[in-house]
Tab-separated table of C-alpha atoms in Angstrom:
chain	number	residue	atom	x	y	z
L	1	MET	CA	60.538	91.752	93.158
L	2	LYS	CA	59.787	88.555	95.033
L	3	SER	CA	62.179	85.674	95.271
L	4	VAL	CA	61.394	82.523	93.305
L	5	GLY	CA	60.820	80.471	96.464
L	6	GLU	CA	58.233	82.939	97.716
L	7	VAL	CA	56.320	83.220	94.444
L	8	MET	CA	56.262	79.467	93.883
L	9	ALA	CA	55.609	78.738	97.578
L	10	ILE	CA	58.402	76.192	97.797
L	11	GLY	CA	58.635	74.430	101.142
L	12	ARG	CA	59.854	71.210	102.704
L	13	ASN	CA	56.339	69.774	102.995
L	14	PHE	CA	52.758	70.514	101.927
L	15	GLN	CA	51.834	72.403	105.093
L	16	GLU	CA	54.801	74.756	104.825
L	17	SER	CA	54.209	75.362	101.114
L	18	PHE	CA	50.489	75.987	101.625
L	19	GLN	CA	51.074	78.466	104.463
L	20	LYS	CA	53.680	80.279	102.356
L	21	ALA	CA	51.283	80.437	99.403
L	22	LEU	CA	48.548	81.942	101.596
L	23	ARG	CA	50.912	84.568	103.000
L	24	GLY	CA	52.091	85.325	99.457
L	25	LEU	CA	48.562	86.268	98.391
L	26	GLU	CA	48.983	89.496	100.399
L	27	ILE	CA	45.290	89.708	101.293
L	28	GLY	CA	45.755	90.338	104.996
L	29	ILE	CA	45.808	86.769	106.280
L	30	ASP	CA	48.735	85.087	107.937
L	31	GLY	CA	48.335	81.468	106.880
L	32	LEU	CA	45.469	79.353	108.177
L	33	THR	CA	45.182	81.175	111.489
L	34	SER	CA	41.681	82.605	111.645
L	35	PRO	CA	41.236	86.103	113.074
L	36	GLN	CA	37.549	85.287	113.701
L	37	MET	CA	38.400	82.671	116.321
L	38	VAL	CA	39.644	85.400	118.644
L	39	HIS	CA	36.172	86.976	118.727
L	40	GLN	CA	34.109	83.798	119.148
L	41	ASN	CA	33.886	81.049	121.691
L	42	LYS	CA	34.858	77.553	120.614
L	43	GLN	CA	31.298	76.300	119.983
L	44	GLU	CA	30.332	79.300	117.814
L	45	TYR	CA	33.559	78.928	115.857
L	46	THR	CA	32.986	75.179	115.337
L	47	ASP	CA	29.430	75.848	114.149
L	48	SER	CA	30.606	78.509	111.687
L	49	ILE	CA	33.275	76.135	110.297
L	50	LYS	CA	30.684	73.367	109.813
L	51	ASN	CA	28.355	75.812	108.077
L	52	GLU	CA	31.100	76.973	105.708
L	53	LEU	CA	32.032	73.373	104.887
L	54	ARG	CA	28.448	72.668	103.828
L	55	ASN	CA	28.435	75.617	101.402
L	56	THR	CA	30.987	75.570	98.598
L	57	ASN	CA	32.623	78.894	97.756
L	58	PRO	CA	35.963	80.177	96.422
L	59	GLU	CA	37.262	81.005	99.910
L	60	ARG	CA	36.679	77.529	101.313
L	61	MET	CA	40.380	76.884	102.001
L	62	LEU	CA	40.663	80.128	103.936
Protein backbone atom coordinates (compact mmCIF):
# COMPACT_ATOMS: atom_id res chain seq x y z
CA MET A 1 0.00 0.00 0.00
CA LYS A 2 1.38 3.38 -0.98
CA SER A 3 1.49 6.33 1.34
CA VAL A 4 -0.92 9.20 0.71
CA GLY A 5 1.89 11.60 -0.20
CA GLU A 6 3.19 9.24 -2.86
CA VAL A 7 -0.19 8.51 -4.44
CA MET A 8 -1.22 12.17 -4.50
CA ALA A 9 2.28 13.32 -5.52
CA ILE A 10 2.44 15.95 -2.80
CA GLY A 11 5.55 18.11 -2.92
CA ARG A 12 6.81 21.53 -1.90
CA ASN A 13 6.58 22.90 -5.45
CA PHE A 14 5.28 21.94 -8.90
CA GLN A 15 8.56 20.43 -10.10
CA GLU A 16 8.87 18.14 -7.09
CA SER A 17 5.22 17.07 -7.31
CA PHE A 18 5.45 16.42 -11.05
CA GLN A 19 8.62 14.32 -10.71
CA LYS A 20 7.01 12.33 -7.88
CA ALA A 21 3.88 11.75 -9.98
CA LEU A 22 5.98 10.45 -12.89
CA ARG A 23 7.91 8.08 -10.64
CA GLY A 24 4.62 6.93 -9.11
CA LEU A 25 3.35 5.77 -12.51
CA GLU A 26 5.78 2.82 -12.24
CA ILE A 27 6.33 2.63 -16.00
CA GLY A 28 10.11 2.47 -15.88
CA ILE A 29 10.94 6.17 -16.01
CA ASP A 30 12.65 8.11 -13.28
CA GLY A 31 11.12 11.56 -13.63
CA LEU A 32 11.86 13.75 -16.64
CA THR A 33 15.33 12.34 -17.22
CA SER A 34 15.33 10.85 -20.70
CA PRO A 35 17.14 7.54 -21.23
CA GLN A 36 17.30 8.33 -24.97
CA MET A 37 19.65 11.27 -24.42
CA VAL A 38 22.40 8.88 -23.37
CA HIS A 39 22.35 7.23 -26.81
CA GLN A 40 22.17 10.38 -28.95
CA ASN A 41 24.32 13.41 -29.45
CA LYS A 42 22.92 16.78 -28.43
CA GLN A 43 21.80 17.85 -31.93
CA GLU A 44 19.94 14.58 -32.64
CA TYR A 45 18.26 14.80 -29.24
CA THR A 46 17.23 18.44 -29.81
CA ASP A 47 15.80 17.54 -33.23
CA SER A 48 13.81 14.62 -31.78
CA ILE A 49 12.40 16.88 -29.02
CA LYS A 50 11.33 19.50 -31.59
CA ASN A 51 9.70 16.80 -33.71
CA GLU A 52 7.76 15.43 -30.73
CA LEU A 53 6.59 18.93 -29.77
CA ARG A 54 5.12 19.40 -33.25
CA ASN A 55 3.09 16.18 -32.98
CA THR A 56 0.56 15.95 -30.17
CA ASN A 57 0.29 12.59 -28.41
CA PRO A 58 -0.55 11.24 -24.94
CA GLU A 59 3.12 10.88 -23.97
CA ARG A 60 4.02 14.49 -24.74
CA MET A 61 4.97 15.31 -21.13
CA LEU A 62 7.31 12.33 -20.99
